[in-house]
Amino acid sequence: SSGINAEYGNLNNVTEHLITNRDVSAPLLISVFSSPAATHTFLVKALRALQVHGQHDNCLYTLLNVIIAIIQATYRTIPHVARDILLQVPSVVPEKVDKFLQLRWTCVQTLTHLSLNITR
């Protein structure tokens, strides 16, 4: 876990589970999310699933975690993919998308910094 966090930043529980779960191949997930086309596909499918199933609490929380996990896993390497997709949401304010992505990244950096200082 600490090796994964050192390489990819502080991951949320869903992302860490996907990468460390023995039933899911970490190299496969990492290679999938290093591809802009695959990331685009997964993120669009997750957002569409949220649109269809988001009224159910369990689906809502799971899908939001998946969406955040995808954004978190790809923001450092291919940030334009998530931004481009989020900008296609009707009535979205581009400045708020940018602020969300920046805050998301700032939170990850801060948590990583804090966790490194705590473990020393």
mmCIF file of N, CA and C in Angstrom:
data_model
loop_
_atom_site.group_PDB
_atom_site.id
_atom_site.type_symbol
_atom_site.label_atom_id
_atom_site.label_comp_id
_atom_site.label_asym_id
_atom_site.label_seq_id
_atom_site.Cartn_x
_atom_site.Cartn_y
_atom_site.Cartn_z
ATOM 1 N N SER A 1 0.815 -1.201 0.000
ATOM 2 C CA SER A 1 0.000 0.000 0.000
ATOM 3 C C SER A 1 0.854 1.260 0.000
ATOM 4 N N SER A 2 1.872 1.311 0.870
ATOM 5 C CA SER A 2 2.693 2.522 0.922
ATOM 6 C C SER A 2 3.474 2.720 -0.360
ATOM 7 N N GLY A 3 3.880 1.623 -1.023
ATOM 8 C CA GLY A 3 4.565 1.742 -2.305
ATOM 9 C C GLY A 3 3.653 2.306 -3.374
ATOM 10 N N ILE A 4 2.413 1.902 -3.364
ATOM 11 C CA ILE A 4 1.435 2.422 -4.327
ATOM 12 C C ILE A 4 1.187 3.895 -4.055
ATOM 13 N N ASN A 5 1.000 4.263 -2.788
ATOM 14 C CA ASN A 5 0.770 5.669 -2.453
ATOM 15 C C ASN A 5 1.980 6.526 -2.781
ATOM 16 N N ALA A 6 3.179 5.991 -2.594
ATOM 17 C CA ALA A 6 4.382 6.751 -2.919
ATOM 18 C C ALA A 6 4.464 7.013 -4.420
ATOM 19 N N GLU A 7 4.025 6.039 -5.212
ATOM 20 C CA GLU A 7 4.104 6.188 -6.666
ATOM 21 C C GLU A 7 2.967 7.015 -7.237
ATOM 22 N N TYR A 8 1.745 6.846 -6.715
ATOM 23 C CA TYR A 8 0.562 7.474 -7.307
ATOM 24 C C TYR A 8 -0.081 8.547 -6.450
ATOM 25 N N GLY A 9 0.461 8.837 -5.291
ATOM 26 C CA GLY A 9 -0.159 9.803 -4.412
ATOM 27 C C GLY A 9 -1.121 9.103 -3.468
ATOM 28 N N ASN A 10 -1.750 9.857 -2.611
ATOM 29 C CA ASN A 10 -2.687 9.302 -1.647
ATOM 30 C C ASN A 10 -3.960 8.900 -2.371
ATOM 31 N N LEU A 11 -4.245 7.619 -2.412
ATOM 32 C CA LEU A 11 -5.393 7.104 -3.163
ATOM 33 C C LEU A 11 -6.596 6.930 -2.245
ATOM 34 N N ASN A 12 -7.791 7.103 -2.820
ATOM 35 C CA ASN A 12 -8.973 6.825 -2.015
ATOM 36 C C ASN A 12 -9.134 5.314 -1.883
ATOM 37 N N ASN A 13 -10.037 4.880 -1.006
ATOM 38 C CA ASN A 13 -10.187 3.450 -0.718
ATOM 39 C C ASN A 13 -10.530 2.624 -1.943
ATOM 40 N N VAL A 14 -11.374 3.153 -2.821
ATOM 41 C CA VAL A 14 -11.775 2.405 -4.014
ATOM 42 C C VAL A 14 -10.586 2.199 -4.933
ATOM 43 N N THR A 15 -9.838 3.268 -5.194
ATOM 44 C CA THR A 15 -8.675 3.163 -6.076
ATOM 45 C C THR A 15 -7.656 2.198 -5.495
ATOM 46 N N GLU A 16 -7.364 2.345 -4.219
ATOM 47 C CA GLU A 16 -6.383 1.465 -3.581
ATOM 48 C C GLU A 16 -6.850 0.009 -3.636
ATOM 49 N N HIS A 17 -8.135 -0.221 -3.395
ATOM 50 C CA HIS A 17 -8.678 -1.580 -3.464
ATOM 51 C C HIS A 17 -8.536 -2.150 -4.876
ATOM 52 N N LEU A 18 -8.849 -1.339 -5.889
ATOM 53 C CA LEU A 18 -8.734 -1.815 -7.263
ATOM 54 C C LEU A 18 -7.293 -2.174 -7.611
ATOM 55 N N ILE A 19 -6.361 -1.402 -7.114
ATOM 56 C CA ILE A 19 -4.960 -1.648 -7.441
ATOM 57 C C ILE A 19 -4.394 -2.810 -6.622
ATOM 58 N N THR A 20 -4.796 -2.940 -5.361
ATOM 59 C CA THR A 20 -4.191 -3.950 -4.496
ATOM 60 C C THR A 20 -4.983 -5.250 -4.408
ATOM 61 N N ASN A 21 -6.220 -5.275 -4.868
ATOM 62 C CA ASN A 21 -7.034 -6.481 -4.801
ATOM 63 C C ASN A 21 -6.402 -7.573 -5.649
ATOM 64 N N ARG A 22 -6.255 -8.733 -5.086
ATOM 65 C CA ARG A 22 -5.610 -9.837 -5.807
ATOM 66 C C ARG A 22 -6.433 -10.318 -6.996
ATOM 67 N N ASP A 23 -7.727 -10.030 -6.980
ATOM 68 C CA ASP A 23 -8.590 -10.454 -8.084
ATOM 69 C C ASP A 23 -8.469 -9.527 -9.284
ATOM 70 N N VAL A 24 -7.878 -8.364 -9.087
ATOM 71 C CA VAL A 24 -7.736 -7.390 -10.160
ATOM 72 C C VAL A 24 -6.246 -7.159 -10.377
ATOM 73 N N SER A 25 -5.839 -7.234 -11.615
ATOM 74 C CA SER A 25 -4.430 -7.064 -11.921
ATOM 75 C C SER A 25 -4.044 -5.588 -11.894
ATOM 76 N N ALA A 26 -3.164 -5.215 -10.968
ATOM 77 C CA ALA A 26 -2.718 -3.823 -10.871
ATOM 78 C C ALA A 26 -2.076 -3.343 -12.162
ATOM 79 N N PRO A 27 -1.179 -4.114 -12.763
ATOM 80 C CA PRO A 27 -0.591 -3.631 -14.027
ATOM 81 C C PRO A 27 -1.642 -3.383 -15.108
ATOM 82 N N LEU A 28 -2.699 -4.199 -15.115
ATOM 83 C CA LEU A 28 -3.763 -3.998 -16.100
ATOM 84 C C LEU A 28 -4.472 -2.676 -15.853
ATOM 85 N N LEU A 29 -4.854 -2.425 -14.593
ATOM 86 C CA LEU A 29 -5.540 -1.169 -14.280
ATOM 87 C C LEU A 29 -4.662 0.041 -14.556
ATOM 88 N N ILE A 30 -3.406 -0.060 -14.167
ATOM 89 C CA ILE A 30 -2.496 1.064 -14.380
ATOM 90 C C ILE A 30 -2.308 1.306 -15.870
ATOM 91 N N SER A 31 -2.188 0.235 -16.648
ATOM 92 C CA SER A 31 -2.014 0.419 -18.092
ATOM 93 C C SER A 31 -3.289 0.951 -18.735
ATOM 94 N N VAL A 32 -4.446 0.517 -18.255
ATOM 95 C CA VAL A 32 -5.711 1.020 -18.801
ATOM 96 C C VAL A 32 -5.823 2.512 -18.550
ATOM 97 N N PHE A 33 -5.534 2.934 -17.316
ATOM 98 C CA PHE A 33 -5.694 4.345 -16.986
ATOM 99 C C PHE A 33 -4.516 5.212 -17.420
ATOM 100 N N SER A 34 -3.544 4.616 -18.088
ATOM 101 C CA SER A 34 -2.498 5.433 -18.697
ATOM 102 C C SER A 34 -2.859 5.758 -20.140
ATOM 103 N N SER A 35 -3.919 5.147 -20.628
ATOM 104 C CA SER A 35 -4.386 5.390 -21.990
ATOM 105 C C SER A 35 -5.501 6.439 -21.976
ATOM 106 N N PRO A 36 -5.310 7.554 -22.666
ATOM 107 C CA PRO A 36 -6.374 8.567 -22.715
ATOM 108 C C PRO A 36 -7.692 8.012 -23.272
ATOM 109 N N ALA A 37 -7.623 7.170 -24.287
ATOM 110 C CA ALA A 37 -8.852 6.628 -24.882
ATOM 111 C C ALA A 37 -9.608 5.745 -23.889
ATOM 112 N N ALA A 38 -8.889 4.884 -23.186
ATOM 113 C CA ALA A 38 -9.537 4.003 -22.212
ATOM 114 C C ALA A 38 -10.078 4.807 -21.031
ATOM 115 N N THR A 39 -9.306 5.771 -20.582
ATOM 116 C CA THR A 39 -9.760 6.628 -19.483
ATOM 117 C C THR A 39 -11.029 7.365 -19.882
ATOM 118 N N HIS A 40 -11.042 7.884 -21.080
ATOM 119 C CA HIS A 40 -12.225 8.575 -21.610
ATOM 120 C C HIS A 40 -13.429 7.636 -21.572
ATOM 121 N N THR A 41 -13.257 6.440 -22.085
ATOM 122 C CA THR A 41 -14.353 5.468 -22.139
ATOM 123 C C THR A 41 -14.869 5.131 -20.741
ATOM 124 N N PHE A 42 -13.964 4.791 -19.822
ATOM 125 C CA PHE A 42 -14.376 4.426 -18.464
ATOM 126 C C PHE A 42 -15.083 5.585 -17.766
ATOM 127 N N LEU A 43 -14.550 6.796 -17.901
ATOM 128 C CA LEU A 43 -15.136 7.944 -17.218
ATOM 129 C C LEU A 43 -16.509 8.285 -17.792
ATOM 130 N N VAL A 44 -16.649 8.250 -19.108
ATOM 131 C CA VAL A 44 -17.951 8.519 -19.734
ATOM 132 C C VAL A 44 -18.964 7.461 -19.308
ATOM 133 N N LYS A 45 -18.569 6.191 -19.304
ATOM 134 C CA LYS A 45 -19.493 5.117 -18.890
ATOM 135 C C LYS A 45 -19.913 5.288 -17.431
ATOM 136 N N ALA A 46 -18.963 5.673 -16.572
ATOM 137 C CA ALA A 46 -19.301 5.867 -15.161
ATOM 138 C C ALA A 46 -20.252 7.047 -14.984
ATOM 139 N N LEU A 47 -20.034 8.131 -15.726
ATOM 140 C CA LEU A 47 -20.939 9.281 -15.644
ATOM 141 C C LEU A 47 -22.326 8.947 -16.181
ATOM 142 N N ARG A 48 -22.381 8.172 -17.252
ATOM 143 C CA ARG A 48 -23.690 7.738 -17.774
ATOM 144 C C ARG A 48 -24.400 6.830 -16.775
ATOM 145 N N ALA A 49 -23.654 5.943 -16.142
ATOM 146 C CA ALA A 49 -24.254 5.076 -15.119
ATOM 147 C C ALA A 49 -24.768 5.908 -13.953
ATOM 148 N N LEU A 50 -24.044 6.954 -13.598
ATOM 149 C CA LEU A 50 -24.493 7.856 -12.538
ATOM 150 C C LEU A 50 -25.797 8.539 -12.927
ATOM 151 N N GLN A 51 -25.901 8.932 -14.183
ATOM 152 C CA GLN A 51 -27.118 9.583 -14.668
ATOM 153 C C GLN A 51 -28.308 8.622 -14.594
ATOM 154 N N VAL A 52 -28.092 7.360 -14.919
ATOM 155 C CA VAL A 52 -29.174 6.375 -14.940
ATOM 156 C C VAL A 52 -29.505 5.858 -13.540
ATOM 157 N N HIS A 53 -28.472 5.583 -12.745
ATOM 158 C CA HIS A 53 -28.679 4.890 -11.469
ATOM 159 C C HIS A 53 -28.408 5.756 -10.237
ATOM 160 N N GLY A 54 -28.105 7.020 -10.421
ATOM 161 C CA GLY A 54 -27.707 7.885 -9.317
ATOM 162 C C GLY A 54 -28.780 8.167 -8.290
ATOM 163 N N GLN A 55 -30.038 7.864 -8.601
ATOM 164 C CA GLN A 55 -31.097 8.124 -7.624
ATOM 165 C C GLN A 55 -31.088 7.106 -6.484
ATOM 166 N N HIS A 56 -30.358 6.012 -6.649
ATOM 167 C CA HIS A 56 -30.251 4.991 -5.598
ATOM 168 C C HIS A 56 -28.977 5.265 -4.797
ATOM 169 N N ASP A 57 -29.108 5.422 -3.473
ATOM 170 C CA ASP A 57 -27.973 5.803 -2.637
ATOM 171 C C ASP A 57 -26.749 4.917 -2.831
ATOM 172 N N ASN A 58 -26.940 3.597 -2.813
ATOM 173 C CA ASN A 58 -25.787 2.703 -2.950
ATOM 174 C C ASN A 58 -25.090 2.897 -4.287
ATOM 175 N N CYS A 59 -25.859 3.032 -5.348
ATOM 176 C CA CYS A 59 -25.269 3.263 -6.669
ATOM 177 C C CYS A 59 -24.584 4.627 -6.724
ATOM 178 N N LEU A 60 -25.244 5.628 -6.154
ATOM 179 C CA LEU A 60 -24.697 6.983 -6.164
ATOM 180 C C LEU A 60 -23.305 7.007 -5.535
ATOM 181 N N TYR A 61 -23.182 6.460 -4.320
ATOM 182 C CA TYR A 61 -21.902 6.506 -3.608
ATOM 183 C C TYR A 61 -20.833 5.684 -4.333
ATOM 184 N N THR A 62 -21.210 4.528 -4.809
ATOM 185 C CA THR A 62 -20.248 3.677 -5.518
ATOM 186 C C THR A 62 -19.773 4.348 -6.798
ATOM 187 N N LEU A 63 -20.702 4.871 -7.583
ATOM 188 C CA LEU A 63 -20.325 5.499 -8.851
ATOM 189 C C LEU A 63 -19.507 6.771 -8.631
ATOM 190 N N LEU A 64 -19.864 7.552 -7.622
ATOM 191 C CA LEU A 64 -19.056 8.743 -7.323
ATOM 192 C C LEU A 64 -17.633 8.341 -6.927
ATOM 193 N N ASN A 65 -17.508 7.272 -6.144
ATOM 194 C CA ASN A 65 -16.177 6.785 -5.779
ATOM 195 C C ASN A 65 -15.397 6.321 -7.000
ATOM 196 N N VAL A 66 -16.070 5.644 -7.918
ATOM 197 C CA VAL A 66 -15.399 5.189 -9.141
ATOM 198 C C VAL A 66 -14.953 6.384 -9.974
ATOM 199 N N ILE A 67 -15.824 7.373 -10.122
ATOM 200 C CA ILE A 67 -15.487 8.566 -10.909
ATOM 201 C C ILE A 67 -14.304 9.300 -10.289
ATOM 202 N N ILE A 68 -14.335 9.495 -8.982
ATOM 203 C CA ILE A 68 -13.219 10.160 -8.300
ATOM 204 C C ILE A 68 -11.947 9.318 -8.427
ATOM 205 N N ALA A 69 -12.079 7.998 -8.335
ATOM 206 C CA ALA A 69 -10.903 7.124 -8.474
ATOM 207 C C ALA A 69 -10.274 7.266 -9.853
ATOM 208 N N ILE A 70 -11.093 7.337 -10.883
ATOM 209 C CA ILE A 70 -10.572 7.491 -12.246
ATOM 210 C C ILE A 70 -9.870 8.846 -12.380
ATOM 211 N N ILE A 71 -10.517 9.895 -11.907
ATOM 212 C CA ILE A 71 -9.916 11.233 -11.990
ATOM 213 C C ILE A 71 -8.611 11.267 -11.199
ATOM 214 N N GLN A 72 -8.632 10.702 -10.014
ATOM 215 C CA GLN A 72 -7.445 10.709 -9.159
ATOM 216 C C GLN A 72 -6.308 9.909 -9.782
ATOM 217 N N ALA A 73 -6.630 8.782 -10.396
ATOM 218 C CA ALA A 73 -5.596 7.931 -10.984
ATOM 219 C C ALA A 73 -4.983 8.542 -12.242
ATOM 220 N N THR A 74 -5.701 9.454 -12.883
ATOM 221 C CA THR A 74 -5.224 9.975 -14.168
ATOM 222 C C THR A 74 -4.860 11.454 -14.160
ATOM 223 N N TYR A 75 -5.162 12.153 -13.086
ATOM 224 C CA TYR A 75 -5.009 13.609 -13.110
ATOM 225 C C TYR A 75 -3.566 14.056 -13.330
ATOM 226 N N ARG A 76 -2.610 13.354 -12.744
ATOM 227 C CA ARG A 76 -1.208 13.769 -12.905
ATOM 228 C C ARG A 76 -0.696 13.535 -14.318
ATOM 229 N N THR A 77 -1.130 12.466 -14.946
ATOM 230 C CA THR A 77 -0.556 12.099 -16.241
ATOM 231 C C THR A 77 -1.363 12.594 -17.430
ATOM 232 N N ILE A 78 -2.686 12.566 -17.322
ATOM 233 C CA ILE A 78 -3.536 12.994 -18.449
ATOM 234 C C ILE A 78 -4.725 13.820 -17.943
ATOM 235 N N PRO A 79 -4.445 14.983 -17.346
ATOM 236 C CA PRO A 79 -5.511 15.777 -16.726
ATOM 237 C C PRO A 79 -6.549 16.293 -17.717
ATOM 238 N N HIS A 80 -6.159 16.479 -18.961
ATOM 239 C CA HIS A 80 -7.079 17.032 -19.954
ATOM 240 C C HIS A 80 -8.261 16.102 -20.234
ATOM 241 N N VAL A 81 -8.101 14.801 -20.032
ATOM 242 C CA VAL A 81 -9.183 13.858 -20.343
ATOM 243 C C VAL A 81 -10.387 14.114 -19.440
ATOM 244 N N ALA A 82 -10.168 14.130 -18.130
ATOM 245 C CA ALA A 82 -11.278 14.365 -17.195
ATOM 246 C C ALA A 82 -11.874 15.746 -17.414
ATOM 247 N N ARG A 83 -11.027 16.732 -17.594
ATOM 248 C CA ARG A 83 -11.514 18.102 -17.785
ATOM 249 C C ARG A 83 -12.393 18.194 -19.029
ATOM 250 N N ASP A 84 -11.935 17.631 -20.143
ATOM 251 C CA ASP A 84 -12.709 17.685 -21.389
ATOM 252 C C ASP A 84 -14.072 17.014 -21.238
ATOM 253 N N ILE A 85 -14.100 15.901 -20.532
ATOM 254 C CA ILE A 85 -15.373 15.180 -20.333
ATOM 255 C C ILE A 85 -16.290 15.983 -19.418
ATOM 256 N N LEU A 86 -15.758 16.479 -18.310
ATOM 257 C CA LEU A 86 -16.584 17.245 -17.372
ATOM 258 C C LEU A 86 -17.131 18.515 -18.001
ATOM 259 N N LEU A 87 -16.383 19.108 -18.923
ATOM 260 C CA LEU A 87 -16.862 20.322 -19.592
ATOM 261 C C LEU A 87 -18.041 20.049 -20.530
ATOM 262 N N GLN A 88 -18.298 18.787 -20.855
ATOM 263 C CA GLN A 88 -19.420 18.443 -21.715
ATOM 264 C C GLN A 88 -20.726 18.265 -20.944
ATOM 265 N N VAL A 89 -20.648 18.282 -19.628
ATOM 266 C CA VAL A 89 -21.863 18.169 -18.813
ATOM 267 C C VAL A 89 -22.674 19.446 -19.020
ATOM 268 N N PRO A 90 -23.973 19.305 -19.324
ATOM 269 C CA PRO A 90 -24.792 20.498 -19.563
ATOM 270 C C PRO A 90 -24.777 21.459 -18.370
ATOM 271 N N SER A 91 -24.729 22.739 -18.669
ATOM 272 C CA SER A 91 -24.768 23.824 -17.687
ATOM 273 C C SER A 91 -23.564 23.869 -16.745
ATOM 274 N N VAL A 92 -22.508 23.167 -17.080
ATOM 275 C CA VAL A 92 -21.328 23.195 -16.211
ATOM 276 C C VAL A 92 -20.584 24.520 -16.409
ATOM 277 N N VAL A 93 -19.991 25.002 -15.347
ATOM 278 C CA VAL A 93 -19.213 26.240 -15.385
ATOM 279 C C VAL A 93 -17.731 25.838 -15.464
ATOM 280 N N PRO A 94 -17.057 26.169 -16.569
ATOM 281 C CA PRO A 94 -15.656 25.741 -16.738
ATOM 282 C C PRO A 94 -14.750 26.104 -15.566
ATOM 283 N N GLU A 95 -14.928 27.277 -14.991
ATOM 284 C CA GLU A 95 -14.094 27.688 -13.861
ATOM 285 C C GLU A 95 -14.295 26.766 -12.657
ATOM 286 N N LYS A 96 -15.533 26.284 -12.475
ATOM 287 C CA LYS A 96 -15.803 25.382 -11.355
ATOM 288 C C LYS A 96 -15.197 24.003 -11.594
ATOM 289 N N VAL A 97 -15.171 23.560 -12.854
ATOM 290 C CA VAL A 97 -14.499 22.298 -13.176
ATOM 291 C C VAL A 97 -13.013 22.423 -12.861
ATOM 292 N N ASP A 98 -12.414 23.520 -13.304
ATOM 293 C CA ASP A 98 -10.990 23.734 -13.040
ATOM 294 C C ASP A 98 -10.708 23.806 -11.543
ATOM 295 N N LYS A 99 -11.579 24.492 -10.806
ATOM 296 C CA LYS A 99 -11.397 24.602 -9.358
ATOM 297 C C LYS A 99 -11.537 23.234 -8.693
ATOM 298 N N PHE A 100 -12.529 22.441 -9.127
ATOM 299 C CA PHE A 100 -12.716 21.088 -8.588
ATOM 300 C C PHE A 100 -11.467 20.253 -8.823
ATOM 301 N N LEU A 101 -10.957 20.274 -10.039
ATOM 302 C CA LEU A 101 -9.771 19.473 -10.351
ATOM 303 C C LEU A 101 -8.560 19.964 -9.574
ATOM 304 N N GLN A 102 -8.404 21.256 -9.463
ATOM 305 C CA GLN A 102 -7.270 21.802 -8.714
ATOM 306 C C GLN A 102 -7.386 21.472 -7.232
ATOM 307 N N LEU A 103 -8.590 21.634 -6.674
ATOM 308 C CA LEU A 103 -8.786 21.308 -5.259
ATOM 309 C C LEU A 103 -8.569 19.821 -5.013
ATOM 310 N N ARG A 104 -9.045 19.015 -5.927
ATOM 311 C CA ARG A 104 -8.879 17.564 -5.806
ATOM 312 C C ARG A 104 -7.396 17.233 -5.759
ATOM 313 N N TRP A 105 -6.635 17.835 -6.660
ATOM 314 C CA TRP A 105 -5.202 17.561 -6.716
ATOM 315 C C TRP A 105 -4.496 18.143 -5.487
ATOM 316 N N THR A 106 -4.897 19.333 -5.056
ATOM 317 C CA THR A 106 -4.290 19.943 -3.879
ATOM 318 C C THR A 106 -4.556 19.085 -2.647
ATOM 319 N N CYS A 107 -5.760 18.552 -2.509
ATOM 320 C CA CYS A 107 -6.091 17.680 -1.373
ATOM 321 C C CYS A 107 -5.232 16.422 -1.387
ATOM 322 N N VAL A 108 -5.065 15.829 -2.548
ATOM 323 C CA VAL A 108 -4.237 14.622 -2.663
ATOM 324 C C VAL A 108 -2.798 14.942 -2.262
ATOM 325 N N GLN A 109 -2.265 16.060 -2.761
ATOM 326 C CA GLN A 109 -0.897 16.440 -2.416
ATOM 327 C C GLN A 109 -0.760 16.708 -0.917
ATOM 328 N N THR A 110 -1.726 17.408 -0.329
ATOM 329 C CA THR A 110 -1.683 17.729 1.096
ATOM 330 C C THR A 110 -1.760 16.463 1.935
ATOM 331 N N LEU A 111 -2.682 15.572 1.603
ATOM 332 C CA LEU A 111 -2.818 14.318 2.357
ATOM 333 C C LEU A 111 -1.556 13.474 2.232
ATOM 334 N N THR A 112 -0.974 13.439 1.051
ATOM 335 C CA THR A 112 0.260 12.680 0.853
ATOM 336 C C THR A 112 1.365 13.286 1.703
ATOM 337 N N HIS A 113 1.497 14.601 1.690
ATOM 338 C CA HIS A 113 2.512 15.288 2.477
ATOM 339 C C HIS A 113 2.307 15.010 3.971
ATOM 340 N N LEU A 114 1.060 15.111 4.430
ATOM 341 C CA LEU A 114 0.765 14.862 5.847
ATOM 342 C C LEU A 114 1.050 13.425 6.225
ATOM 343 N N SER A 115 0.672 12.494 5.361
ATOM 344 C CA SER A 115 0.894 11.076 5.707
ATOM 345 C C SER A 115 2.379 10.746 5.725
ATOM 346 N N LEU A 116 3.156 11.375 4.847
ATOM 347 C CA LEU A 116 4.606 11.142 4.865
ATOM 348 C C LEU A 116 5.224 11.710 6.133
ATOM 349 N N ASN A 117 4.751 12.866 6.575
ATOM 350 C CA ASN A 117 5.284 13.468 7.796
ATOM 351 C C ASN A 117 4.885 12.700 9.052
ATOM 352 N N ILE A 118 3.702 12.140 9.040
ATOM 353 C CA ILE A 118 3.220 11.378 10.201
ATOM 354 C C ILE A 118 3.986 10.065 10.345
ATOM 355 N N THR A 119 4.310 9.438 9.203
ATOM 356 C CA THR A 119 4.972 8.131 9.260
ATOM 357 C C THR A 119 6.464 8.243 9.539
ATOM 358 N N ARG A 120 7.011 9.442 9.528
ATOM 359 C CA ARG A 120 8.456 9.609 9.806
ATOM 360 C C ARG A 120 8.755 9.589 11.263
#
